[in-house]
CSV table of C-alpha atoms in Angstrom, one decimal:
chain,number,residue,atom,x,y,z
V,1,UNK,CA,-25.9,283.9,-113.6
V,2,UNK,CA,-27.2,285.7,-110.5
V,3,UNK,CA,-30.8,285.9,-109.7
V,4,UNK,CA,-31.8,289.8,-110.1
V,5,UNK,CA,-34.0,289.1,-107.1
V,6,UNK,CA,-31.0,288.8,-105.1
V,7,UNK,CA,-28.8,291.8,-106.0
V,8,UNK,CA,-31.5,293.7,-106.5
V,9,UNK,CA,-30.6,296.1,-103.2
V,10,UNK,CA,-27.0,296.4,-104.6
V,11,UNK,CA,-27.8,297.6,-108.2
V,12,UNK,CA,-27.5,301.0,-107.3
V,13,UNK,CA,-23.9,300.7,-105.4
V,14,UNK,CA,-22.5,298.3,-108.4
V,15,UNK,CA,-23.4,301.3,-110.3
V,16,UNK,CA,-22.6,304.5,-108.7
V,17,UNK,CA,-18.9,302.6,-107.7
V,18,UNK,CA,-18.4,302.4,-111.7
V,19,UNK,CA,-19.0,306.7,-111.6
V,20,UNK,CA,-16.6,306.6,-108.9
V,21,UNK,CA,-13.9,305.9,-111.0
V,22,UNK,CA,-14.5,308.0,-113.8
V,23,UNK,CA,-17.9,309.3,-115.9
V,24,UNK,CA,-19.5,307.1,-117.9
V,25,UNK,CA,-22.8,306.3,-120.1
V,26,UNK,CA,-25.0,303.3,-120.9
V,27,UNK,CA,-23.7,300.8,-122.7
V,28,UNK,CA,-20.1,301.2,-121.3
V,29,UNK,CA,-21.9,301.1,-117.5
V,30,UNK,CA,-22.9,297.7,-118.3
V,31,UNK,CA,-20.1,296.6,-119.9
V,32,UNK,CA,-17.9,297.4,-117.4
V,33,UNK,CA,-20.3,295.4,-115.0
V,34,UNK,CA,-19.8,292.4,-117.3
V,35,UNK,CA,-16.5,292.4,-117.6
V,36,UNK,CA,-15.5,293.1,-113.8
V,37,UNK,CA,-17.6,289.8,-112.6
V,38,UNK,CA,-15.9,288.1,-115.5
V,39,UNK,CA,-19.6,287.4,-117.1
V,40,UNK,CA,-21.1,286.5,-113.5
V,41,UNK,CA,-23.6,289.5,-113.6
V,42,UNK,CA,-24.8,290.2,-116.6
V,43,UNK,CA,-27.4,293.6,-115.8
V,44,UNK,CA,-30.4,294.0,-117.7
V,45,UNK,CA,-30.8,297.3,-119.6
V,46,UNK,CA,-34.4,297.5,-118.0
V,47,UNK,CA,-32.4,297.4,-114.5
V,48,UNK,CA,-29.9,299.6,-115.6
V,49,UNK,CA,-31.2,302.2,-116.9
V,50,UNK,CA,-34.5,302.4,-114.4
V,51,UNK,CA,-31.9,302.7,-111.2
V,52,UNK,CA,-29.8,305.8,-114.1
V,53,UNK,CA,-33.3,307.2,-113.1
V,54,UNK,CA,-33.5,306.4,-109.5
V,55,UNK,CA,-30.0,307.6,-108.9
V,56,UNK,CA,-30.8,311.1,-110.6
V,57,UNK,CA,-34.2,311.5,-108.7
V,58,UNK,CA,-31.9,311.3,-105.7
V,59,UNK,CA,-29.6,313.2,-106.6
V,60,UNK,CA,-26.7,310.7,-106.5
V,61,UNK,CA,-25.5,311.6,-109.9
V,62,UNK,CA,-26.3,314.0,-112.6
V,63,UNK,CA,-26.0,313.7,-116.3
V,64,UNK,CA,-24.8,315.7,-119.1
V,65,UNK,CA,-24.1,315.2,-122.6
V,66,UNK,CA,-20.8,313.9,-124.2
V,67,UNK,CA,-19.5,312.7,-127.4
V,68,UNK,CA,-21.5,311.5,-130.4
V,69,UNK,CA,-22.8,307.9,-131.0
V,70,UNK,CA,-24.5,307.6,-134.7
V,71,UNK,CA,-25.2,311.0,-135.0
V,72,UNK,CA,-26.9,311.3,-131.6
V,73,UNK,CA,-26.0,312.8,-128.2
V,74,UNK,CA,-24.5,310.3,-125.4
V,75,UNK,CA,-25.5,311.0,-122.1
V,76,UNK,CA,-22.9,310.8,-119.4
V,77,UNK,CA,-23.1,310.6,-115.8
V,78,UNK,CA,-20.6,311.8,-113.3
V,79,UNK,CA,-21.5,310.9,-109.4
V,80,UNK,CA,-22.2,313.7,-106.9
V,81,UNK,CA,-20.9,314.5,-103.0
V,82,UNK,CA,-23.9,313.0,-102.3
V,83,UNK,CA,-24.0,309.8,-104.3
V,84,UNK,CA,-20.5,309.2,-102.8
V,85,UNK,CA,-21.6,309.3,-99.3
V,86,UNK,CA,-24.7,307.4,-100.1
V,87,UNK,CA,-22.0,304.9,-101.9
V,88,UNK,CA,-19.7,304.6,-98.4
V,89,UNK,CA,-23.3,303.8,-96.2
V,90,UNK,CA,-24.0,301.1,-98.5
V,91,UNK,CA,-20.6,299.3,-98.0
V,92,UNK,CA,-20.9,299.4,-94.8
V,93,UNK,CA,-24.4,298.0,-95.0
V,94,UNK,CA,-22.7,295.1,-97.1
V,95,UNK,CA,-20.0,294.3,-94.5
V,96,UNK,CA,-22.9,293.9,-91.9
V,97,UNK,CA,-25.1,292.1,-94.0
V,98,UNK,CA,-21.9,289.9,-95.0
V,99,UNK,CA,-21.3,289.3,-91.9
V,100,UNK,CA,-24.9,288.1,-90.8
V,101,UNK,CA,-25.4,286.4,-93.7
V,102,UNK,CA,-22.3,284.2,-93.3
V,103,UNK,CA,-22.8,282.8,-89.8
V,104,UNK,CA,-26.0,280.8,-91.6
V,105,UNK,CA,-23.6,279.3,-94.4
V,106,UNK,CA,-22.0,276.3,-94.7
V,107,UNK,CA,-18.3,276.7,-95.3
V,108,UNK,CA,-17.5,274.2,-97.7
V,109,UNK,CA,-13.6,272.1,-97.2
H,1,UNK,CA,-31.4,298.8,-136.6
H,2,UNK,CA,-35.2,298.8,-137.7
H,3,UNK,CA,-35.6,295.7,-135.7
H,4,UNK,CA,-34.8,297.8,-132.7
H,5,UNK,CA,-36.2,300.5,-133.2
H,6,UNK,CA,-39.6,298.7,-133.9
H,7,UNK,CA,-38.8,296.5,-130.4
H,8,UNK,CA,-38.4,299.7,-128.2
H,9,UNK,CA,-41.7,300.9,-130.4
H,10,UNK,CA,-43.7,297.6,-129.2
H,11,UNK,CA,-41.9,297.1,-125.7
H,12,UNK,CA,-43.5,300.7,-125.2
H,13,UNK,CA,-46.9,301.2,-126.2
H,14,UNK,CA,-48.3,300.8,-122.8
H,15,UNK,CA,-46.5,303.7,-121.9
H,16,UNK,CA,-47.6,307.3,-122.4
H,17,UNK,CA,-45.5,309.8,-125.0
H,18,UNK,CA,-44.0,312.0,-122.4
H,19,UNK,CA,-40.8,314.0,-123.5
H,20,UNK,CA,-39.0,311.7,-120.6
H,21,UNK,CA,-39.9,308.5,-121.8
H,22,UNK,CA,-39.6,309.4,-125.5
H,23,UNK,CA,-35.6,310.5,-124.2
H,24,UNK,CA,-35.0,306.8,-122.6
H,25,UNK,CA,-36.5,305.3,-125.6
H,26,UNK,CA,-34.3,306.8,-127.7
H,27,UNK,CA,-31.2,306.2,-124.8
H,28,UNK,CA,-32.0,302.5,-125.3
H,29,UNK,CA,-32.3,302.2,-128.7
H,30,UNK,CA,-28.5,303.8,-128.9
H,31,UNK,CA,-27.5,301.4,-126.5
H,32,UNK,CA,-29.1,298.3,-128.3
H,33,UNK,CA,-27.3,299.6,-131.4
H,34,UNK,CA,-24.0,299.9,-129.9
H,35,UNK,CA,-24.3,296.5,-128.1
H,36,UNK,CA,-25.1,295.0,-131.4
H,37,UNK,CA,-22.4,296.3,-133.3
H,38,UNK,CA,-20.0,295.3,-130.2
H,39,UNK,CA,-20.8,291.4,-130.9
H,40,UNK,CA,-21.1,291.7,-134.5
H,41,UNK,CA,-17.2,292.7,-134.0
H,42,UNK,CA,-16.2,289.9,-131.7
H,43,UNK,CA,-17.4,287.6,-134.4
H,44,UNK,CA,-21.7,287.0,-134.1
H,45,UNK,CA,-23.9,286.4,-136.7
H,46,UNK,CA,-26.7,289.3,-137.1
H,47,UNK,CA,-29.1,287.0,-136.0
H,48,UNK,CA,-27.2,285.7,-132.9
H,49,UNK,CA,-26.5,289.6,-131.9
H,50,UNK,CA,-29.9,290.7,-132.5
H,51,UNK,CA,-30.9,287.3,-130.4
H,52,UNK,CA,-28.6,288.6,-127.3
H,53,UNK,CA,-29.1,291.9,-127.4
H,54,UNK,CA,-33.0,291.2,-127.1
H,55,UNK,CA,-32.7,288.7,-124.4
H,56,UNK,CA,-30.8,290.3,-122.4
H,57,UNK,CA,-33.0,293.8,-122.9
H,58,UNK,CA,-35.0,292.8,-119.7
H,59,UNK,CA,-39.0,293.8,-118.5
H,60,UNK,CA,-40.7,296.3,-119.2
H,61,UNK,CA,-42.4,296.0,-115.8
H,62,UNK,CA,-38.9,297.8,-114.1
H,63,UNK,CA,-39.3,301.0,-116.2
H,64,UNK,CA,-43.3,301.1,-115.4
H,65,UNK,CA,-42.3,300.9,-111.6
H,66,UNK,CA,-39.8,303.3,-112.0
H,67,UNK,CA,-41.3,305.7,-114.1
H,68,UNK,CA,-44.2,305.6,-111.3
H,69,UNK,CA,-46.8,305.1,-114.6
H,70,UNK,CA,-50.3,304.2,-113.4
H,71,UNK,CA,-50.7,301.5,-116.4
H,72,UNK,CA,-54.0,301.3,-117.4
H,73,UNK,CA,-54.4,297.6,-117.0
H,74,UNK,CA,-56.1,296.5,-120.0
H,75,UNK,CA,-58.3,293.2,-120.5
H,76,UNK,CA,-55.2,291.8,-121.8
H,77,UNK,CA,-53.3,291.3,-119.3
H,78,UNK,CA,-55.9,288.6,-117.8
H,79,UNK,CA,-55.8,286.7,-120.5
H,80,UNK,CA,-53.1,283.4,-121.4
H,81,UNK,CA,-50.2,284.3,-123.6
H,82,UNK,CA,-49.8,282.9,-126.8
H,83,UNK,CA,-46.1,281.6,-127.4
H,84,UNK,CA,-44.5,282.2,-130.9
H,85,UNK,CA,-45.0,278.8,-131.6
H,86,UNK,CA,-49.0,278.6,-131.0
H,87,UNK,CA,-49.0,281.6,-133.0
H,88,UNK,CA,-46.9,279.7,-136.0
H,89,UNK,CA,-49.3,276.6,-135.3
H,90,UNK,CA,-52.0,278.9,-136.2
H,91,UNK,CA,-50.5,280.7,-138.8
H,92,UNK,CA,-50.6,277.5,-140.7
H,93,UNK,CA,-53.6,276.4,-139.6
H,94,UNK,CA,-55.4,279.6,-141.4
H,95,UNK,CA,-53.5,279.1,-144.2
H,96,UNK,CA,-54.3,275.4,-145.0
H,97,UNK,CA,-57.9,276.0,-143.9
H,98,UNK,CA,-58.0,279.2,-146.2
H,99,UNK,CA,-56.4,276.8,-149.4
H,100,UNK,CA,-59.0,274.0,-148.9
H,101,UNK,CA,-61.8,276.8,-148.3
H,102,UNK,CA,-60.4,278.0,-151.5
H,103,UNK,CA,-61.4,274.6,-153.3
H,104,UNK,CA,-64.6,274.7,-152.1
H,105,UNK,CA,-65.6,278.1,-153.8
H,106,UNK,CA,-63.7,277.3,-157.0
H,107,UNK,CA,-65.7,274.3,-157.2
H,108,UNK,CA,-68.8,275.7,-156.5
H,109,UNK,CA,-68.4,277.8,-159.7
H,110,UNK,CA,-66.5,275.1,-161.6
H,111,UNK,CA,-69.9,273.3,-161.1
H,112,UNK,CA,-72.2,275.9,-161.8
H,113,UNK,CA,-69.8,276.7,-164.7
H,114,UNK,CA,-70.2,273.2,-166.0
H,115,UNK,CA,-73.7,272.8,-165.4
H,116,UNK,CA,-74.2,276.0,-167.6
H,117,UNK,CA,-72.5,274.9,-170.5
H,118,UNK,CA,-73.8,270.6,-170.2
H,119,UNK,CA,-77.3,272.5,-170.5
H,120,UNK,CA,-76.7,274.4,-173.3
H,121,UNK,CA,-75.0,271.7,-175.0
H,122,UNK,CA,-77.8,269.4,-174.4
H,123,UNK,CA,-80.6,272.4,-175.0
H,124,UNK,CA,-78.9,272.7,-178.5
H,125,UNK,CA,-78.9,268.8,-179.0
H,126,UNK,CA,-74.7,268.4,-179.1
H,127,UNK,CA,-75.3,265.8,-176.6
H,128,UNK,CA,-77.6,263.3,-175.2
H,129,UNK,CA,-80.1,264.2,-178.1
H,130,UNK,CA,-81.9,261.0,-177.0
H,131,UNK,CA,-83.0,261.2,-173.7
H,132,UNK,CA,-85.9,263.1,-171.9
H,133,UNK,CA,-86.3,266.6,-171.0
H,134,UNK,CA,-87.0,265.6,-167.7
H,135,UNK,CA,-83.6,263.5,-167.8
H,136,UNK,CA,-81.3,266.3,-169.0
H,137,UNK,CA,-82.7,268.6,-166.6
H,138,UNK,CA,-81.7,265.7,-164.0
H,139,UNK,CA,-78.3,265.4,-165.5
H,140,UNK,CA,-78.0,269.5,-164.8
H,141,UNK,CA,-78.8,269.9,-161.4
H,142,UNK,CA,-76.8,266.2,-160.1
H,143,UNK,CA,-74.1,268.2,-161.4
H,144,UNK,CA,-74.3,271.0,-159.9
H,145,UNK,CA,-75.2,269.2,-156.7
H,146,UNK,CA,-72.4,267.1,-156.9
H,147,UNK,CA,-69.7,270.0,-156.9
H,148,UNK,CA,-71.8,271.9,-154.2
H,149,UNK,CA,-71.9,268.4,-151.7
H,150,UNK,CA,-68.1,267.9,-152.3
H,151,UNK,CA,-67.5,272.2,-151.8
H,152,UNK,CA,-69.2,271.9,-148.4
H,153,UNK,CA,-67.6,268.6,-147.3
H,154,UNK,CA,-64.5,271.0,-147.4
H,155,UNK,CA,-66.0,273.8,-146.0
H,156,UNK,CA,-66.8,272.0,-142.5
H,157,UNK,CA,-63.6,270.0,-142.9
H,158,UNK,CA,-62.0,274.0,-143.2
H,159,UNK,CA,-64.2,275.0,-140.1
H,160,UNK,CA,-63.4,272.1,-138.1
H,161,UNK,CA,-59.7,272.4,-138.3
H,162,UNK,CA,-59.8,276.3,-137.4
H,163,UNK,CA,-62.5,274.9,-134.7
H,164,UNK,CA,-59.6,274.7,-131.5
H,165,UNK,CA,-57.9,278.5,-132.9
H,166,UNK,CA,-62.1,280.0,-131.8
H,167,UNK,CA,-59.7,281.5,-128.9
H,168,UNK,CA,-58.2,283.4,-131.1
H,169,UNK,CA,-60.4,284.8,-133.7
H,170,UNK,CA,-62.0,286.1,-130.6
H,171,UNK,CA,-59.3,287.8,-129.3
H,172,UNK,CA,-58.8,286.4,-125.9
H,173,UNK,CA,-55.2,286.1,-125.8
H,174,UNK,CA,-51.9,288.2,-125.3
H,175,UNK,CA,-48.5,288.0,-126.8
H,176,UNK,CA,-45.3,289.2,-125.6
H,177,UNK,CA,-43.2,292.2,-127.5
H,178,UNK,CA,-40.8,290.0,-128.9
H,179,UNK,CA,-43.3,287.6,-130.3
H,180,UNK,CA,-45.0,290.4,-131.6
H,181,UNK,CA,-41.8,291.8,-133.2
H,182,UNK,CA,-40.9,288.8,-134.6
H,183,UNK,CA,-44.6,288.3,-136.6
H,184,UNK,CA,-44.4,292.0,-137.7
H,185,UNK,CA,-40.8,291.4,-139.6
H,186,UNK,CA,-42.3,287.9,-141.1
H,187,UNK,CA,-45.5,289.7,-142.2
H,188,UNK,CA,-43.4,292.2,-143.9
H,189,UNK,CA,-41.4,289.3,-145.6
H,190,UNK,CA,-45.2,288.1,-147.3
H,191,UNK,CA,-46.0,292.0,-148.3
H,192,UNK,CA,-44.3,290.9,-152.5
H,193,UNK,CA,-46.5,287.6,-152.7
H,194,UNK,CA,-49.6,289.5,-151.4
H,195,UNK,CA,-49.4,292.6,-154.0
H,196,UNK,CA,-49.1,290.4,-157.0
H,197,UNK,CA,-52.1,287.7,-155.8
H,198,UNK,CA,-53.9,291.0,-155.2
H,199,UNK,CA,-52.8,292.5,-158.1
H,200,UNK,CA,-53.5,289.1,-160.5
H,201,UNK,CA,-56.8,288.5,-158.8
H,202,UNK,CA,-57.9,291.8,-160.1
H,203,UNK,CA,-56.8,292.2,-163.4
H,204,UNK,CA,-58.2,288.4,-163.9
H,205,UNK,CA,-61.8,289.4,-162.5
H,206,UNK,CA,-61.9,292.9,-164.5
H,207,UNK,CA,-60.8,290.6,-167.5
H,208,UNK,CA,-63.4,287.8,-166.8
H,209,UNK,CA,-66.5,289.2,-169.5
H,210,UNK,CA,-64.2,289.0,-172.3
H,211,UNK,CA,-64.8,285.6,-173.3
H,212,UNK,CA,-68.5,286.8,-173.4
H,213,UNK,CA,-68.0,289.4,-175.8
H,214,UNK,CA,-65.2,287.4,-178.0
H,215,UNK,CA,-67.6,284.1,-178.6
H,216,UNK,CA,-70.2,286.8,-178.8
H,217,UNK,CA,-68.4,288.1,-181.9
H,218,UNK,CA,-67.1,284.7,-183.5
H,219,UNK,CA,-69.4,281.9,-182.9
H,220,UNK,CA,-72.4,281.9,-184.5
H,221,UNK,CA,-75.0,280.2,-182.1
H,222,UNK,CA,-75.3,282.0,-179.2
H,223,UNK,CA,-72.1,281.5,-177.5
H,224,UNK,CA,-73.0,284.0,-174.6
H,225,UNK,CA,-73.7,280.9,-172.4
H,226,UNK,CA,-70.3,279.4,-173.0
H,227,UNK,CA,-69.0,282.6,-172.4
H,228,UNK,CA,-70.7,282.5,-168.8
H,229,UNK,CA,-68.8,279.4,-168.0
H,230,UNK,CA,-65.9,280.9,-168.8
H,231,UNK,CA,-66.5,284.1,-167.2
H,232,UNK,CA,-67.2,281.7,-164.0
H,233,UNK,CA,-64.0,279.6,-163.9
H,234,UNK,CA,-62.3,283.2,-164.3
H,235,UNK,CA,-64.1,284.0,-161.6
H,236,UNK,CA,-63.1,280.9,-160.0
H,237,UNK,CA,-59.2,281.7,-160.6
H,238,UNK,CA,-59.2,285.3,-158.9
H,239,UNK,CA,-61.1,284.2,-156.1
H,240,UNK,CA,-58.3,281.9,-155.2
H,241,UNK,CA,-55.9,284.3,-155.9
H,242,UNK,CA,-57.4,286.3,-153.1
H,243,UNK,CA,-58.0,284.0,-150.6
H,244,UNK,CA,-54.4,282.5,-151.0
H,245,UNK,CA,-52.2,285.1,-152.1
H,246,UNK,CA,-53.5,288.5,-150.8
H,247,UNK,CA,-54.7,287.2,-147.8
H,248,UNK,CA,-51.5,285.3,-146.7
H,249,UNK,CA,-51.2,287.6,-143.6
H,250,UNK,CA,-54.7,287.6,-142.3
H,251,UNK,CA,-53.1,284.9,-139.3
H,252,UNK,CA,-50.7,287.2,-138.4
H,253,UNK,CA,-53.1,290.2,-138.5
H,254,UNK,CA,-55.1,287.9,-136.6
H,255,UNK,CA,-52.7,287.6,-134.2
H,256,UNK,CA,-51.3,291.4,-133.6
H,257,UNK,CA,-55.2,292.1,-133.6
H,258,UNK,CA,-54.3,295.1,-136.1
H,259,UNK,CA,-56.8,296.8,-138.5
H,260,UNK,CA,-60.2,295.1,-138.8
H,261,UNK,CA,-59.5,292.4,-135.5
H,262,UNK,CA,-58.7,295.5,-133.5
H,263,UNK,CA,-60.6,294.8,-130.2
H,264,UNK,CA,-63.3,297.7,-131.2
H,265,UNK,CA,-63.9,296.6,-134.5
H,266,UNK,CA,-64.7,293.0,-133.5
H,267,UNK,CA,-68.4,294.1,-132.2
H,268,UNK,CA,-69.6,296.3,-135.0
H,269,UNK,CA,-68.1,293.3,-137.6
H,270,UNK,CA,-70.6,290.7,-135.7
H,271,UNK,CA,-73.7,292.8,-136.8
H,272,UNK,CA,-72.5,292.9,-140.7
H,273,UNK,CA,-71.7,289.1,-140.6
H,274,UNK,CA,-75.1,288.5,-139.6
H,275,UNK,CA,-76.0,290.6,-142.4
H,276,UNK,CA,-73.8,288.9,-144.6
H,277,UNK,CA,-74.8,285.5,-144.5
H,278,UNK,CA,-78.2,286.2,-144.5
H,279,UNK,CA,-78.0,288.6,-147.7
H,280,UNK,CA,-75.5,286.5,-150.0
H,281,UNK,CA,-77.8,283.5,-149.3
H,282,UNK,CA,-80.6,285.2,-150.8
H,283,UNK,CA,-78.6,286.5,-153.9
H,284,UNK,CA,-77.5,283.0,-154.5
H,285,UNK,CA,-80.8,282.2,-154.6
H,286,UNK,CA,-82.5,284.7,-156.7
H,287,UNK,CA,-79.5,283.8,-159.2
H,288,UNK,CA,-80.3,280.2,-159.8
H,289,UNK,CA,-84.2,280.6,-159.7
H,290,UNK,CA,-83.6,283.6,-162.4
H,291,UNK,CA,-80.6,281.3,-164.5
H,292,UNK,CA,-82.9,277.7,-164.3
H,293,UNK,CA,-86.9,279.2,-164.7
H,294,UNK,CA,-85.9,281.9,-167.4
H,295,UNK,CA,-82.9,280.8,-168.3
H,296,UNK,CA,-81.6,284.1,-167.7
H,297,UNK,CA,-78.6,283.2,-167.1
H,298,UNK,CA,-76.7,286.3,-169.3
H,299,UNK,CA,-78.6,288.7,-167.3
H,300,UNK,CA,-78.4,287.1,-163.9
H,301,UNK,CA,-74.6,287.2,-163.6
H,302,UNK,CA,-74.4,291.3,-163.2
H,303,UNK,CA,-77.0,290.3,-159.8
H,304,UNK,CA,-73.3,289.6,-158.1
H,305,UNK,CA,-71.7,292.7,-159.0
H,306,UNK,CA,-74.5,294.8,-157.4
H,307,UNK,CA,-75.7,292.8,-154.8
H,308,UNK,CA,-71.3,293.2,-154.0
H,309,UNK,CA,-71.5,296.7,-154.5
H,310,UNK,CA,-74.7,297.7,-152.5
H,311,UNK,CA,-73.6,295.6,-150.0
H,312,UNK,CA,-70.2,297.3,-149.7
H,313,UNK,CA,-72.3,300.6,-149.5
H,314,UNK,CA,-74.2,299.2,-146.6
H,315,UNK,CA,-71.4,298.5,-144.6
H,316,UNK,CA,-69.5,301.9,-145.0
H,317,UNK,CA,-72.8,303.7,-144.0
H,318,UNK,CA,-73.2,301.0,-141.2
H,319,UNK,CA,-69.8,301.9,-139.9
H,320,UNK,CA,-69.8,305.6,-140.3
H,321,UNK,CA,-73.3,305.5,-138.4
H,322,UNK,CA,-71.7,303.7,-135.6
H,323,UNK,CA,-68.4,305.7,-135.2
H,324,UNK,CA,-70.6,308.7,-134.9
H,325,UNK,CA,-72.8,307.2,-132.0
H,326,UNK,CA,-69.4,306.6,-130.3
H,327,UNK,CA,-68.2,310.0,-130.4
């Protein structure tokens, strides 16, 4: 299990590259997360839901409400023009920081 | 899911009620639901689902910093937290000190109760017809003595074992939202034992001057007296009633600091223990001098019922004076 402390930075890409593929809510957000690092990050619902707010404050993505769960209203999230430019600066922060990063680890044979 | 529902409740006290926050409560007790339902489906016990879905629900700490909530950082958070299992430790703890407390007071009465009746007996020459007054007056108050020496052996055996829990009844600890979840759902579990101890200890204590008035009606000596010592070890029997049956959650109340060990409550309750222990004292007294001197004994007993009563009054106008100085 990763550390939160660690990915931490990248909670808000992991998320906003789900909304890039299609809308989604909650639960499904961090299912999808689960089941994509095959178990290896399993996000917190405290995490996820505090960077749902971050991500709307900043305008990244907006939400609006879909289909019923248990007699109450879902609410959905689709990613904005901005979110997705915010989204392409972050990878490219990642390759750099991959990059750094790697020169101080061992490869192992 | 009550369980929840009553989680998101707890996890969120600290929080104020704003329309926002009430929305993501209500967000993540959907998406609690739905996870739980997910794993019951692939094949979890309730227990095991409930068990992931809380664990991995995560801090409340992320929404406070996200939510930009100036929490009001209460005296609590300074203080140690108490695990679920300290808090079970305790639990039983009360309980067993509560049972052997229990003893003591029934035998307090059992031996007043006895006394009663041994000096009647030998007052109306069934027993012992032989002896001394001064002897049979002996034999009444070694008996009494006796039961009271043994009562208060258990007493301060009661008080030493609740001696290392001090911590607690004072109120300087914390506990975490699940353990405090947990204890809520296992007090609720207790609520049928404690109605019918409650409800048994009642009825027995309303019932407790009827063998008064029947030996009263039947016996033709004066079988008031024997009718004390029964009334007494009725007496005896509802009082343990209460302290075990309706009073099985007062650990847990303890604990959750709920009701009367509500942090604001603990200072006005210090002045009425005072009062307490020096008033009941006093009644105890006036009771004995009033049963042994003028063998009063049939008129003494109602001194409880009113010294309870008055008392009770005292309080409530205690109280209601000091909420009104707070406000």
């Amino acid at each position: 299990m990763i550390s939160s402390d660690i990915i931490r930075g990248y909670n808000d890409t992991i998320i906003l590259s789900i909304f890039l593929e299609e809308d989604s809510y909650g639960y499904e957000v961090s299912k999808k997360i689960r089941s994509i690092t095959n178990e290896e990050y399993i996000i917190k619902e405290t995490t996820l839901y505090s960077a749902f707010n971050r991500l709307q404050k900043n305008g990244y993505i907006e939400s609006y409400h879909g289909e019923e769960t248990f007699g109450k209203q879902r609410t959905y999230f689709r990613i904005t023009e901005l979110g997705k430019k915010y989204y392409l600066e972050k990878c490219e922060e990642w390759k750099i920081t991959k990059s750094v990063i790697n020169k101080f680890i061992k490869e192992s044979d | 899911m009550e369980i929840f529902y009553n989680y998101i409740e707890n996890m969120f006290t600290p929080l104020p009620k704003t329309t926002e926050i009430e929305g993501l409560k209500s967000e993540l007790k959907l998406n609690m639901e739905e996870k739980y339902n997910e794993l019951k489906n692939e094949g979890k016990s309730e227990n095991e689902a409930i068990g992931i879905v809380i664990a991995e629900f995560g801090n409340i700490d992320e929404i406070v910093k996200e939510f930009g909530i100036n929490e009001n950082i209460k005296e609590e958070e300074h203080f140690i937290e108490l695990t679920l299992d300290d808090a079970n430790k305790f639990y039983n703890a009360k309980r067993f000190s509560s049972f052997i407390i229990s003893i003591g007071v029934i035998l307090c009465l059992l031996g007043t109760s006895l006394s009663i009746s041994l000096t009647h007996l030998m007052d109306t020459g069934f027993i012992f017809l032989e002896i001394s007054r001064t002897a049979k007056d002996f034999i009444s108050v070694t008996v009494i003595l006796m039961f009271i020496v043994i009562a208060v052996g258990l007493f301060i055996f009661a008080g030493v074992k609740m001696e290392k829990y001090k911590y607690i009844k004072q109120g300087l600890f914390s506990i975490s939202s699940i353990t405090r979840t947990i204890i809520k759902n296992e007090m609720k579990k207790n609520e049928k034992k404690m109605t019918i101890g409650l409800i048994s200890g009642v009825c027995i204590s309303i019932l407790s001057p009827m063998p008064i008035f029947i030996l009263n009606i039947s016996s033709k000596t004066n079988g008031e007296t024997y009718g004390i010592s029964l009334l007494l070890i009725l007496i005896a029997l509802s009082v343990f009633l209460f302290i075990n049956l309706s009073n099985i959650n007062e650990g847990y109340k303890t604990i959750l600091k709920e009701g009367e060990y509500a942090y604001k409550h603990q200072q006005e309750d210090k002045f009425i223990k005072s009062a307490a222990s020096i008033l009941w004292p006093i009644v105890v007294c006036i009771f004995l001098i009033l049963g042994f001197l003028f063998n009063g004994w049939k008129i003494a007993w109602i001194l409880f019922p009113i010294s309870g009563i008055l008392f009770s009054a005292f309080c409530g106008v205690y109280k209601s004076i000091s909420e009104s100085k707070k406000l």
